[in-house]
Short mmCIF file of C-alpha atoms in Angstrom, two decimals:
data_model
loop_
_atom_site.label_atom_id
_atom_site.label_comp_id
_atom_site.label_asym_id
_atom_site.label_seq_id
_atom_site.Cartn_x
_atom_site.Cartn_y
_atom_site.Cartn_z
CA MET A 1 7.61 -25.67 -25.69
CA GLU A 2 8.69 -22.89 -23.41
CA GLN A 3 5.72 -20.48 -22.27
CA LYS A 4 5.84 -17.12 -23.38
CA GLU A 5 5.28 -14.22 -21.06
CA ASP A 6 1.88 -13.16 -20.37
CA ILE A 7 1.91 -9.47 -21.49
CA ARG A 8 -1.32 -7.43 -21.29
CA LEU A 9 -2.56 -4.01 -21.73
CA MET A 10 -4.76 -3.28 -18.65
CA LYS A 11 -6.22 -0.84 -16.12
CA GLY A 12 -4.32 -0.82 -12.78
CA ASN A 13 -7.57 -2.03 -11.20
CA GLU A 14 -7.93 -4.97 -13.71
CA ALA A 15 -4.15 -6.02 -13.28
CA MET A 16 -4.78 -6.08 -9.53
CA ALA A 17 -7.73 -8.33 -9.86
CA GLU A 18 -5.90 -10.65 -12.34
CA ALA A 19 -2.89 -10.73 -10.10
CA ALA A 20 -5.17 -11.87 -7.31
CA ILE A 21 -6.49 -14.65 -9.35
CA GLN A 22 -2.98 -15.72 -10.15
CA ALA A 23 -1.95 -15.65 -6.43
CA ARG A 24 -4.52 -18.19 -5.93
CA MET A 25 -7.13 -16.05 -4.02
CA ASP A 26 -9.78 -18.01 -2.11
CA ALA A 27 -12.32 -15.09 -1.78
CA TYR A 28 -12.83 -11.29 -2.50
CA PHE A 29 -15.47 -9.31 -0.71
CA GLY A 30 -16.18 -5.83 -1.78
CA TYR A 31 -18.60 -3.11 -2.64
CA PRO A 32 -18.64 -0.91 -5.77
CA ILE A 33 -17.07 2.69 -5.56
CA THR A 34 -15.38 4.82 -8.10
CA PRO A 35 -12.60 4.78 -8.91
CA GLN A 36 -12.00 1.00 -8.22
CA SER A 37 -15.19 -0.63 -9.39
CA GLU A 38 -13.34 -2.51 -11.99
CA VAL A 39 -11.92 -4.66 -9.54
CA LEU A 40 -15.45 -6.43 -8.72
CA GLU A 41 -16.40 -6.19 -12.31
CA TYR A 42 -13.31 -8.05 -13.56
CA LEU A 43 -13.44 -10.67 -10.59
CA THR A 44 -17.07 -11.61 -11.32
CA ARG A 45 -16.47 -11.87 -15.10
CA GLU A 46 -13.35 -13.93 -14.76
CA LEU A 47 -13.66 -16.04 -11.99
CA PRO A 48 -16.48 -18.45 -13.38
CA ASN A 49 -13.88 -19.48 -15.99
CA ARG A 50 -10.85 -19.88 -13.70
CA GLU A 51 -9.97 -22.94 -11.28
CA HIS A 52 -9.97 -21.07 -8.10
CA GLY A 53 -11.68 -18.08 -6.07
CA ILE A 54 -14.96 -16.76 -5.41
CA ALA A 55 -16.13 -13.05 -5.42
CA LEU A 56 -18.90 -11.63 -3.46
CA GLN A 57 -20.54 -8.31 -3.62
CA ALA A 58 -21.40 -7.40 -0.02
CA GLU A 59 -24.23 -5.18 1.06
CA SER A 60 -21.82 -2.41 2.25
CA GLU A 61 -18.23 -2.00 2.98
CA VAL A 62 -18.67 -2.62 6.45
CA ALA A 63 -20.23 -6.04 5.82
CA ALA A 64 -17.18 -6.77 3.24
CA ILE A 65 -14.55 -6.15 5.91
CA ASN A 66 -16.23 -8.42 8.29
CA MET A 67 -16.47 -11.04 5.77
CA VAL A 68 -12.74 -10.71 5.33
CA TYR A 69 -12.44 -11.11 8.93
CA GLY A 70 -14.22 -14.30 9.06
CA ALA A 71 -12.61 -15.81 5.79
CA ALA A 72 -9.08 -14.91 7.23
CA GLY A 73 -9.71 -16.60 10.42
CA ALA A 74 -10.64 -19.61 8.72
CA GLY A 75 -7.26 -19.64 7.13
CA LYS A 76 -8.29 -18.58 3.46
CA ARG A 77 -6.22 -16.20 1.17
CA VAL A 78 -8.67 -13.22 1.06
CA TRP A 79 -8.87 -9.56 0.15
CA THR A 80 -11.07 -6.53 -0.42
CA SER A 81 -10.57 -3.23 -2.05
CA SER A 82 -12.41 0.33 -1.80
CA SER A 83 -11.79 3.92 -2.30
CA SER A 84 -11.52 6.73 0.39
CA PRO A 85 -15.08 6.97 1.78
CA GLY A 86 -15.70 3.04 1.69
CA TRP A 87 -12.28 2.46 3.27
CA SER A 88 -13.31 4.85 6.09
CA LEU A 89 -16.20 2.71 6.63
CA MET A 90 -13.91 -0.49 7.13
CA GLN A 91 -11.73 1.05 9.86
CA GLU A 92 -13.29 -0.87 12.87
CA GLY A 93 -13.06 -4.12 11.23
CA VAL A 94 -9.38 -3.51 10.14
CA SER A 95 -8.68 -2.92 13.85
CA TYR A 96 -10.24 -6.19 14.84
CA ILE A 97 -8.26 -7.95 12.06
CA ALA A 98 -4.99 -6.46 13.16
CA SER A 99 -5.61 -7.63 16.80
CA ALA A 100 -6.46 -11.00 15.84
CA GLN A 101 -3.37 -11.03 13.64
CA LEU A 102 -4.94 -12.20 10.42
CA PRO A 103 -3.26 -12.17 7.29
CA CYS A 104 -5.37 -10.58 4.52
CA LEU A 105 -4.75 -7.81 1.53
CA LEU A 106 -6.60 -4.64 1.56
CA VAL A 107 -6.73 -1.99 -1.22
CA ASN A 108 -7.42 1.72 -1.12
CA VAL A 109 -7.49 3.29 -4.38
CA ASN A 110 -7.46 6.73 -2.98
CA ARG A 111 -9.63 9.59 -4.15
CA GLY A 112 -10.20 13.32 -3.08
CA GLY A 113 -11.81 14.15 0.10
CA PRO A 114 -12.82 14.99 2.87
CA GLY A 115 -16.24 13.60 2.63
CA LEU A 116 -17.65 12.21 -0.48
CA GLY A 117 -15.27 14.34 -2.33
CA THR A 118 -14.22 13.82 -5.81
CA ILE A 119 -13.64 10.70 -7.86
CA GLN A 120 -10.35 12.02 -8.97
CA PRO A 121 -6.99 10.67 -7.55
CA SER A 122 -5.63 12.16 -4.48
CA GLN A 123 -3.01 11.16 -1.61
CA GLY A 124 -5.08 12.48 1.33
CA ASP A 125 -5.37 9.06 3.02
CA TYR A 126 -1.75 8.82 3.83
CA PHE A 127 -2.31 9.58 7.59
CA GLN A 128 -5.11 7.13 7.75
CA ALA A 129 -3.09 4.35 6.04
CA THR A 130 0.24 4.81 8.00
CA LYS A 131 -1.04 5.92 11.51
CA GLY A 132 -3.64 3.22 12.17
CA GLY A 133 -7.10 4.51 10.80
CA GLY A 134 -8.85 2.61 13.32
CA HIS A 135 -8.66 2.48 17.17
CA GLY A 136 -5.81 1.10 19.00
CA ASP A 137 -1.91 0.71 18.85
CA TYR A 138 -1.63 -1.02 15.36
CA HIS A 139 0.17 -1.05 12.16
CA LEU A 140 -0.73 -2.24 8.49
CA ILE A 141 2.06 -2.82 6.17
CA VAL A 142 1.65 -0.13 3.80
CA LEU A 143 2.71 -0.67 0.09
CA ALA A 144 2.49 2.30 -2.61
CA PRO A 145 2.59 1.42 -6.13
CA ASN A 146 3.43 3.74 -8.88
CA SER A 147 2.58 1.87 -11.78
CA VAL A 148 -0.10 -0.54 -13.39
CA GLN A 149 2.92 -3.31 -13.24
CA GLU A 150 3.19 -2.61 -9.46
CA MET A 151 -0.52 -2.67 -8.94
CA ALA A 152 -0.02 -6.36 -10.10
CA ASP A 153 3.46 -7.10 -8.64
CA PHE A 154 2.20 -5.90 -5.03
CA VAL A 155 -0.59 -8.29 -4.83
CA PHE A 156 1.62 -11.19 -4.72
CA LEU A 157 4.04 -9.50 -2.38
CA GLY A 158 0.98 -8.24 -0.25
CA PHE A 159 -0.05 -11.73 0.24
CA GLU A 160 3.40 -12.96 1.03
CA LEU A 161 3.88 -10.37 3.66
CA ALA A 162 0.57 -10.93 5.07
CA ASP A 163 1.31 -14.69 5.65
CA LYS A 164 4.79 -14.26 6.65
CA TYR A 165 3.74 -11.69 9.71
CA ARG A 166 0.13 -12.65 10.07
CA ASN A 167 -0.69 -9.09 9.47
CA PRO A 168 -3.05 -7.39 7.04
CA VAL A 169 -1.35 -5.45 4.37
CA LEU A 170 -2.84 -2.32 2.65
CA MET A 171 -1.95 -1.34 -0.98
CA LEU A 172 -2.47 2.43 -1.03
CA SER A 173 -2.92 3.33 -4.60
CA ASP A 174 -4.85 6.19 -6.27
CA GLY A 175 -7.54 6.96 -8.83
CA ALA A 176 -5.22 7.56 -11.59
CA ILE A 177 -3.07 4.46 -11.23
CA GLY A 178 -6.19 2.45 -10.76
CA GLN A 179 -7.47 3.85 -14.11
CA MET A 180 -4.87 4.30 -16.25
CA MET A 181 -3.76 1.63 -18.88
CA GLU A 182 -0.15 0.42 -19.13
CA ARG A 183 1.64 -2.67 -20.36
CA VAL A 184 1.71 -5.25 -17.62
CA VAL A 185 3.72 -8.51 -17.40
CA PHE A 186 2.55 -11.51 -15.28
CA HIS A 187 5.23 -13.87 -14.56
CA LYS A 188 4.80 -17.39 -13.83
CA ARG A 189 5.18 -17.76 -10.31
CA GLU A 190 5.26 -20.69 -7.63
CA ILE A 191 2.34 -20.11 -5.05
CA LYS A 192 3.54 -22.09 -1.95
CA ASN A 193 1.35 -23.56 0.55
CA VAL A 194 1.32 -21.76 3.82
CA ASP A 195 1.24 -23.38 7.21
CA LYS A 196 -2.13 -21.88 8.78
CA SER A 197 -2.46 -24.27 11.82
CA TRP A 198 -3.62 -21.42 13.84
CA ALA A 199 -6.76 -21.11 11.84
CA SER A 200 -10.25 -21.47 13.31
CA THR A 201 -11.44 -24.43 11.39
CA GLY A 202 -12.95 -26.50 14.08
CA LYS A 203 -11.65 -29.22 16.48
CA THR A 204 -9.29 -32.04 15.00
CA LYS A 205 -7.71 -35.21 16.25
CA GLU A 206 -4.61 -33.53 16.41
CA ARG A 207 -5.54 -30.47 18.37
CA GLU A 208 -8.51 -28.69 20.27
CA ARG A 209 -10.43 -25.90 18.32
CA ASN A 210 -8.69 -22.53 17.61
CA ILE A 211 -10.36 -19.54 18.98
CA ILE A 212 -9.58 -16.24 17.18
CA THR A 213 -10.69 -12.91 18.90
CA SER A 214 -9.76 -9.37 19.44
CA LEU A 215 -11.75 -9.32 22.57
CA PHE A 216 -9.67 -9.43 25.71
CA ILE A 217 -11.47 -8.45 28.95
CA GLN A 218 -8.55 -8.36 31.40
CA PRO A 219 -6.27 -5.40 31.17
CA GLU A 220 -3.20 -7.61 31.79
CA LYS A 221 -4.23 -9.80 28.71
CA MET A 222 -4.80 -6.98 26.46
CA GLU A 223 -1.50 -5.47 27.20
CA GLN A 224 0.41 -8.56 26.48
CA VAL A 225 -1.47 -8.67 23.23
CA ASN A 226 -0.29 -5.14 22.40
CA LEU A 227 3.24 -6.14 23.46
CA THR A 228 3.21 -8.96 21.07
CA LEU A 229 2.22 -6.76 18.34
CA MET A 230 4.90 -4.32 18.87
CA ALA A 231 7.61 -6.89 18.96
CA LYS A 232 6.23 -8.14 15.52
CA TYR A 233 6.25 -4.58 14.17
CA ALA A 234 9.79 -4.13 15.32
CA GLU A 235 10.50 -7.30 13.12
CA VAL A 236 8.69 -5.68 10.11
CA GLU A 237 10.50 -2.46 10.63
CA LYS A 238 13.89 -4.22 10.64
CA ASN A 239 13.39 -6.38 7.48
CA GLU A 240 10.70 -4.92 5.38
CA VAL A 241 11.73 -1.33 4.51
CA ARG A 242 11.60 -0.73 0.64
CA TYR A 243 12.49 2.45 -1.32
CA GLU A 244 13.84 3.59 -4.56
CA GLU A 245 16.60 6.12 -5.05
CA ILE A 246 16.97 7.95 -8.33
CA MET A 247 20.12 10.24 -8.93
CA THR A 248 21.00 10.67 -5.19
CA ASP A 249 24.69 9.83 -5.44
CA ASP A 250 25.64 13.62 -6.30
CA ALA A 251 22.34 15.14 -5.43
CA GLU A 252 22.45 18.67 -3.45
CA TYR A 253 18.79 18.71 -3.02
CA LEU A 254 16.17 15.81 -2.73
CA ILE A 255 12.52 15.40 -3.37
CA VAL A 256 10.68 12.72 -1.62
CA ALA A 257 7.55 11.12 -3.22
CA TYR A 258 5.50 8.06 -3.42
CA GLY A 259 2.92 6.48 -5.94
CA LEU A 260 1.68 9.20 -8.63
CA SER A 261 3.72 12.03 -7.26
CA ALA A 262 6.92 9.75 -7.57
CA ARG A 263 6.05 9.35 -11.47
CA ILE A 264 5.87 13.15 -11.69
CA SER A 265 8.97 13.84 -9.50
CA HIS A 266 10.99 11.66 -11.65
CA LYS A 267 10.43 14.03 -14.48
CA VAL A 268 11.08 16.94 -12.50
CA VAL A 269 14.53 15.71 -11.47
CA ILE A 270 15.28 15.06 -15.26
CA LEU A 271 14.15 18.71 -15.82
CA ALA A 272 16.14 20.07 -12.94
CA ARG A 273 19.32 18.15 -14.13
CA GLU A 274 19.02 19.57 -17.59
CA LYS A 275 18.99 23.11 -15.82
CA GLY A 276 22.31 22.16 -13.91
CA LEU A 277 20.06 21.66 -10.63
CA LYS A 278 21.46 18.49 -8.87
CA LEU A 279 18.05 17.16 -7.70
CA GLY A 280 17.51 13.52 -6.57
CA LEU A 281 14.54 11.42 -5.76
CA LEU A 282 13.72 9.10 -2.91
CA ARG A 283 10.55 7.04 -3.45
CA PRO A 284 9.18 5.27 -0.43
CA ILE A 285 7.64 1.98 -1.62
CA THR A 286 6.76 0.78 1.93
CA LEU A 287 5.03 3.82 3.55
CA TRP A 288 5.00 1.97 6.66
CA PRO A 289 7.56 0.66 7.77
CA PHE A 290 8.73 4.17 6.43
CA PRO A 291 12.49 4.61 4.85
CA SER A 292 13.53 6.87 7.86
CA LEU A 293 17.27 5.93 7.82
CA PRO A 294 17.85 6.25 4.17
CA ILE A 295 16.39 9.90 4.46
CA ALA A 296 18.26 10.53 7.25
CA LYS A 297 21.61 9.48 5.73
CA LEU A 298 20.78 11.69 2.66
CA ALA A 299 19.95 14.72 4.95
CA ASP A 300 23.84 14.65 5.82
CA LYS A 301 24.59 15.05 2.17
CA VAL A 302 21.90 17.61 0.79
CA LYS A 303 21.25 21.11 1.45
CA GLY A 304 17.47 20.79 1.40
CA MET A 305 14.39 18.52 0.80
CA MET A 306 10.74 18.90 -0.45
CA THR A 307 8.13 16.38 -0.51
CA LEU A 308 5.48 16.41 -3.44
CA GLU A 309 2.20 14.95 -2.47
CA LEU A 310 -1.52 15.16 -3.74
CA ASN A 311 -2.54 16.67 -0.12
CA ALA A 312 -2.15 19.54 2.06
CA GLY A 313 0.96 17.85 3.46
CA GLN A 314 1.23 14.57 5.37
CA MET A 315 4.14 12.47 4.49
CA VAL A 316 6.28 15.49 5.02
CA ASP A 317 5.81 15.04 8.75
CA ASP A 318 7.67 11.54 8.56
CA VAL A 319 10.54 13.12 6.49
CA ARG A 320 10.93 15.83 8.88
CA LEU A 321 10.99 13.31 11.89
CA ALA A 322 13.54 11.53 9.83
CA VAL A 323 15.71 14.42 9.07
CA ASN A 324 15.45 15.64 12.82
CA GLY A 325 16.25 19.38 11.74
CA ARG A 326 19.46 18.64 9.82
CA VAL A 327 18.10 20.28 6.73
CA LYS A 328 15.07 22.34 5.77
CA VAL A 329 11.94 20.22 4.77
CA GLY A 330 9.63 21.87 2.42
CA HIS A 331 6.24 20.61 0.96
CA TYR A 332 4.33 21.31 -2.40
CA GLY A 333 0.84 19.78 -2.96
CA ARG A 334 -2.32 19.88 -4.97
CA MET A 335 -5.74 18.85 -3.70
CA GLY A 336 -9.29 18.15 -5.04
CA GLY A 337 -7.96 15.66 -7.79
CA ILE A 338 -5.48 18.26 -9.53
CA ILE A 339 -2.39 16.76 -10.73
CA PRO A 340 0.51 19.21 -11.05
CA SER A 341 2.70 19.15 -14.18
CA PRO A 342 6.62 18.55 -13.70
CA GLU A 343 7.25 21.99 -14.87
CA GLU A 344 4.95 23.55 -12.09
CA VAL A 345 6.71 21.28 -9.44
CA LEU A 346 10.13 22.35 -10.41
CA GLU A 347 9.21 26.14 -10.35
CA LYS A 348 7.85 25.55 -6.87
CA PHE A 349 11.14 23.65 -5.99
CA GLU A 350 13.38 26.47 -7.28
CA GLU A 351 11.32 28.89 -5.17
CA PHE A 352 11.84 26.59 -2.00
CA ILE A 353 15.67 26.50 -2.80
CA LYS A 354 15.74 30.39 -2.39
CA THR A 355 14.33 29.93 1.14
CA LEU A 356 17.54 27.82 2.28
#
């Protein structure tokens, strides 16, 4: 008898945790923080009844990310999640993991800041996610879901990309998507075994022990490590740019938005079209690598662009770099956890058009 689809009504945080179990996670290390505490709650409730995986509440976010470092170095499929203040605490460990070229999945369910801020949704961590966050020249592959379904799907994709490039992958969500409940479908997937002969698992008959480190005292060696990373990042930029275009074929104006803001912007496009305004939407799915080339191509067709972000203006810098002065790029954002309505955004976009 053919297996039916596994369809559930779940919070984004719960869908992400369930997807990790189905992706055959080996371990999760985390520390509770609103608005993503459901992840640890779900895993500790479900894993005892499942065939695979452990979840451990660490004593802090600093401890959690270093547990991820150790388990990833041993070749395990491992992940963690946090929200903005906790994610900040993890940055030193993330830099170590990137330097050591270890695959793992990291999740930030973004909330308002700076500081302890609010538990409401925000996109104020864009700079931190896409420009490094910790010290040194490194990149995370950054995925931006805009639905509960993508919260689940991007877990599988995140693990896959992490293993493919031996690089940490960050899912940058927010408090609204993490907490909202939507229909989510879990498709039956084949989870392939990945060669991790590089892992630090001790000496064997076939090889000497592997040593994994991010410490390189000699400057020539440290430079070579950086050059190796840069070459890998160039491959990621070549192969892994992901984005979605909505009504851009005849668009005279463009809105660029990701995650929750993209959901709002989709409705803005519909409302604008009803008023005869030819507005299109480009949604970056990978925030790094950023879809600079598709945006640049659209800059040759449209009269102006605006970003919608739940921050003071962060992704807008990357859009302006992609456009390179060909058209004016504006920004509209709300902060502190306030989510603008589509009608509000359309009003601001119409004001922006008058300045062109």
